[in-house]
mmCIF file with all atom_site columns, C-alpha atoms in Angstrom:
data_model
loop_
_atom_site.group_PDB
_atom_site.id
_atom_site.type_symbol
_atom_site.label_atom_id
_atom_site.label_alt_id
_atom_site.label_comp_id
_atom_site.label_asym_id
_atom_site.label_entity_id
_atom_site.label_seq_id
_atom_site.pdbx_PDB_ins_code
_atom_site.Cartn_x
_atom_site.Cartn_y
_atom_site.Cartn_z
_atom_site.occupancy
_atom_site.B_iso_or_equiv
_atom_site.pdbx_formal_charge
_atom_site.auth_seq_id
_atom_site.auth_comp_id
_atom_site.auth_asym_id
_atom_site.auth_atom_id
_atom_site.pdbx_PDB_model_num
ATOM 1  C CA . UNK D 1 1  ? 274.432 111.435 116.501 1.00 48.00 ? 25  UNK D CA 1
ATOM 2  C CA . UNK D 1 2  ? 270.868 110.901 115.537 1.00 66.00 ? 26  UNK D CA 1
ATOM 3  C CA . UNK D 1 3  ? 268.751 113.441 114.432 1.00 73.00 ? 27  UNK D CA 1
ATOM 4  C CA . UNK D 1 4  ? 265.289 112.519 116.854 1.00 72.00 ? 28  UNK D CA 1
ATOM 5  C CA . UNK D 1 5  ? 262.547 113.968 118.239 1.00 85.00 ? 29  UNK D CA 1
ATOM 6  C CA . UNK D 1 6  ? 260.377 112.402 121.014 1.00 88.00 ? 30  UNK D CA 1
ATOM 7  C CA . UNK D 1 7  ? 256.936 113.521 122.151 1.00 91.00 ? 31  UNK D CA 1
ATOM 8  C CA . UNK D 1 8  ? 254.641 111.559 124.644 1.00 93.00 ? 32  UNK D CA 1
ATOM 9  C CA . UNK D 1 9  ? 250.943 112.229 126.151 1.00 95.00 ? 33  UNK D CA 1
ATOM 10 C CA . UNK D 1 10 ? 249.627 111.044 129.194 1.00 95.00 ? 34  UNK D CA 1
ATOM 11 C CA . UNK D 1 11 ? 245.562 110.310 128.672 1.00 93.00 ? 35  UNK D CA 1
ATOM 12 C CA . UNK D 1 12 ? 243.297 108.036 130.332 1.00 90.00 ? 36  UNK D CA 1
ATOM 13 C CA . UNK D 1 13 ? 245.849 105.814 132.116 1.00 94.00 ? 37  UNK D CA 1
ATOM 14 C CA . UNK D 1 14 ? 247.348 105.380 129.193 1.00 96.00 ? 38  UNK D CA 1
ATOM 15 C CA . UNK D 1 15 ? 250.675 107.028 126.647 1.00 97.00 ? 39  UNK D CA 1
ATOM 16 C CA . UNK D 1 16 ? 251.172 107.749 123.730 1.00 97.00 ? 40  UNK D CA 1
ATOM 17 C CA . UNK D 1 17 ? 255.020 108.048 122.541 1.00 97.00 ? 41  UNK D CA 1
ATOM 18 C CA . UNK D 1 18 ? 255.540 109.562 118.694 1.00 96.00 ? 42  UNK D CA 1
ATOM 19 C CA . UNK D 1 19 ? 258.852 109.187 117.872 1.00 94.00 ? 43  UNK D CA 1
ATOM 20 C CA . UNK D 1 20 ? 260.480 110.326 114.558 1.00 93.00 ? 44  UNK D CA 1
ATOM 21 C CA . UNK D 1 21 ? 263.853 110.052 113.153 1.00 90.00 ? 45  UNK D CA 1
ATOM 22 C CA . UNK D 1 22 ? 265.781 110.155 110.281 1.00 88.00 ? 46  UNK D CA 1
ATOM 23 C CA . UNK D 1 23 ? 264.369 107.131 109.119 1.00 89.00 ? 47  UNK D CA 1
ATOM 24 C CA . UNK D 1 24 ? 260.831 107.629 109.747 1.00 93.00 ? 48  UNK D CA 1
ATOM 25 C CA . UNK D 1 25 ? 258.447 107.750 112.777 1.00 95.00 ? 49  UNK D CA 1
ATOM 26 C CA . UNK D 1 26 ? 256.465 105.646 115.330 1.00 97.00 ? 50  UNK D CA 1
ATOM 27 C CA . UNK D 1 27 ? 253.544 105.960 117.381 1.00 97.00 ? 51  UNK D CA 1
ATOM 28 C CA . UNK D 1 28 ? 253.204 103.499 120.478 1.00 97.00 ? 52  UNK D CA 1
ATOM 29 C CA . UNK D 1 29 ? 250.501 103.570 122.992 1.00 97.00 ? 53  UNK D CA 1
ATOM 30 C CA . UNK D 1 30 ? 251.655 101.666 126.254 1.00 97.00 ? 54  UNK D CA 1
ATOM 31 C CA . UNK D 1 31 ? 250.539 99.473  128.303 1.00 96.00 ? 55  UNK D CA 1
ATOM 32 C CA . UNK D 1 32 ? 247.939 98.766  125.226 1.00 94.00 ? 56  UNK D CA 1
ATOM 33 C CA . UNK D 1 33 ? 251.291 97.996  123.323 1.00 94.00 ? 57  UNK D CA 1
ATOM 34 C CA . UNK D 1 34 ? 249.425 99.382  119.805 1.00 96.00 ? 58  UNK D CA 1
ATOM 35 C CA . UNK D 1 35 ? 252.240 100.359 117.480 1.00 97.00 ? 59  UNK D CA 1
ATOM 36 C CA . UNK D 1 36 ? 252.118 102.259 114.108 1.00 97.00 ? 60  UNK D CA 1
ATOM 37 C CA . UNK D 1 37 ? 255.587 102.878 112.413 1.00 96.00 ? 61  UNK D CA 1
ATOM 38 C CA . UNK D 1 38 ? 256.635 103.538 108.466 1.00 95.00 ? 62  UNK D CA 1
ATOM 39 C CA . UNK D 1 39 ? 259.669 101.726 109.303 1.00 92.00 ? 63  UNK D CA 1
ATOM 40 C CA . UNK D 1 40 ? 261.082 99.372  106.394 1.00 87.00 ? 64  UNK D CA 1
ATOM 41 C CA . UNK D 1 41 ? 257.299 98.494  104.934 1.00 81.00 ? 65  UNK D CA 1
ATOM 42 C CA . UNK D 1 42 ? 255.486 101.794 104.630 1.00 89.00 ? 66  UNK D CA 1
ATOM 43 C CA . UNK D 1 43 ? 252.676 102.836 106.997 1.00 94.00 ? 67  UNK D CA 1
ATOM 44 C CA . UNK D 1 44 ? 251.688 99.971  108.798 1.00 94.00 ? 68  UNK D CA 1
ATOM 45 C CA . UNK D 1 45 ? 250.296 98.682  111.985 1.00 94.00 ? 69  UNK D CA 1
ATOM 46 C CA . UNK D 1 46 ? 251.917 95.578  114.474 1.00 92.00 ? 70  UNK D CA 1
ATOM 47 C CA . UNK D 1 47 ? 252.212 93.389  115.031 1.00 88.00 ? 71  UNK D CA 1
ATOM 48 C CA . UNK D 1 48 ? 250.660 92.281  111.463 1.00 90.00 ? 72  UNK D CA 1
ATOM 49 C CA . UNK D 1 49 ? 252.277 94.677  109.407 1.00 91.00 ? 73  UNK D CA 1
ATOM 50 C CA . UNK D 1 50 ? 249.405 95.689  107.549 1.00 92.00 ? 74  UNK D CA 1
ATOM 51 C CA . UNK D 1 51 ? 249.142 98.951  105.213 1.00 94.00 ? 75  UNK D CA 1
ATOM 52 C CA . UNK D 1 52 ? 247.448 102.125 105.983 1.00 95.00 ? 76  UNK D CA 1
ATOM 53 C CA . UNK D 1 53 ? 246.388 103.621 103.778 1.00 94.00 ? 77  UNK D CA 1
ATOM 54 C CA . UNK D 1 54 ? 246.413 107.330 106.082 1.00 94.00 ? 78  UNK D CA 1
ATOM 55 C CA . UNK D 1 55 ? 250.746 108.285 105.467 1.00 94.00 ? 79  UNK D CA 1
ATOM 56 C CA . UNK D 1 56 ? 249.902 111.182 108.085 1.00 95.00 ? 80  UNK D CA 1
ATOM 57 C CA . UNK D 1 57 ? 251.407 110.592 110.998 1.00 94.00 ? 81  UNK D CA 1
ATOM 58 C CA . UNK D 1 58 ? 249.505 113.890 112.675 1.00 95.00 ? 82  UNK D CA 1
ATOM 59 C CA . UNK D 1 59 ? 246.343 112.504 111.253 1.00 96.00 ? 83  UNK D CA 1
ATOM 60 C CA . UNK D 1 60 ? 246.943 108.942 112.740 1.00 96.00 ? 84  UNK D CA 1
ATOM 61 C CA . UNK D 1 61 ? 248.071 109.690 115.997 1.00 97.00 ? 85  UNK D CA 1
ATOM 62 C CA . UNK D 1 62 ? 245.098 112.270 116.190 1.00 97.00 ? 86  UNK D CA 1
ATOM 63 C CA . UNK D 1 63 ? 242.865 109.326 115.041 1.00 97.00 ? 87  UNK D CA 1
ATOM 64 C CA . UNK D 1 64 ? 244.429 106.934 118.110 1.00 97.00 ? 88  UNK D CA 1
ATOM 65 C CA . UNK D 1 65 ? 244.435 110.033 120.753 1.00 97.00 ? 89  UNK D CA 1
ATOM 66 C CA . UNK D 1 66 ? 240.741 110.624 119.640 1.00 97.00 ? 90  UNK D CA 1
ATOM 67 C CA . UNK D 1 67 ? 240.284 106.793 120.262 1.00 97.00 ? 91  UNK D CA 1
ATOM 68 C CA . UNK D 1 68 ? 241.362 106.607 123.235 1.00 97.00 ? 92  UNK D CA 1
ATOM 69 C CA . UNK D 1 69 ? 239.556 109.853 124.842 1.00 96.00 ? 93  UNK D CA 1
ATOM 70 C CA . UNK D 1 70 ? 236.504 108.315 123.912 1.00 96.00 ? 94  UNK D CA 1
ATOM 71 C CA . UNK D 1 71 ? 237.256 104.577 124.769 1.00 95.00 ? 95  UNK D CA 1
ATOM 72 C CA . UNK D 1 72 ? 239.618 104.738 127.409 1.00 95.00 ? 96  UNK D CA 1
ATOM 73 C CA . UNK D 1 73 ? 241.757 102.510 126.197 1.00 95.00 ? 97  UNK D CA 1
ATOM 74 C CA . UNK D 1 74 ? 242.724 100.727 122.704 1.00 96.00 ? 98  UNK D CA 1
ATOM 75 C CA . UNK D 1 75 ? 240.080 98.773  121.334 1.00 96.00 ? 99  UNK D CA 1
ATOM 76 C CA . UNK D 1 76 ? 241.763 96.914  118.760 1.00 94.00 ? 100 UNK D CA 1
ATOM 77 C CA . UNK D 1 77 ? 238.917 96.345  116.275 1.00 94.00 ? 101 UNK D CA 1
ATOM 78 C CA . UNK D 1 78 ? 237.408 99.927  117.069 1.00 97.00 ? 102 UNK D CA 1
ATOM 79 C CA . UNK D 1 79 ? 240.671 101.643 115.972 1.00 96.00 ? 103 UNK D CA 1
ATOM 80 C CA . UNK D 1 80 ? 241.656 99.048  112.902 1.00 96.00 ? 104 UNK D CA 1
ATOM 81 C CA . UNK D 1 81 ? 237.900 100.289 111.718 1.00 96.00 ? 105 UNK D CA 1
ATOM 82 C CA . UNK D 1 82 ? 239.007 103.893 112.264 1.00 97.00 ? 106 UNK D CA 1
ATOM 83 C CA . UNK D 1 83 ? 242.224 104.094 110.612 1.00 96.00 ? 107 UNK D CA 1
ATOM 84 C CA . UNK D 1 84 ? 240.688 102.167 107.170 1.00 93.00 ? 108 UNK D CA 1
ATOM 85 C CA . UNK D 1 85 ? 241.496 98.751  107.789 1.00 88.00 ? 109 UNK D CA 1
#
């Protein structure tokens, strides 16, 4: 059996699902389908793979829950600008 835990928010029309396992952690924000995992290449955002450089994964899902209180919904340059790409 896995060890798993699951947490999702409801905000602006919009969740957020964190999701960590033994292996490492995700957050997705549906329908905006945004996804940042550390799965198999470090910290990095789809669907382009590219590095944080934040390794939090309070701090970055605070960062995209912060985001999206104040925008609504993802704006994909807005939020690559806030988490340091």
């Amino acid at each position: 059996m896995k060890d798993e835990s699951r947490n999702s928010v409801h905000i602006a029309s919009r969740t957020i699902y964190f999701r960590v396992t033994e292996r490492g952690w995700a957050i997705v924000v549906m329908p905006d389908n945004f996804k940042v995992d550390n799965y198999y290449h470090g910290v990095h955002i789809h669907p382009d793979r590219k590095q944080l450089s934040i390794h939090d994964p309070e701090i970055i899902y605070e960062i995209i829950y912060q985001h999206i209180i104040r925008e609504g919904k993802i704006v994909e340059d807005k939020i690559r600008e806030e988490l340091g790409l």
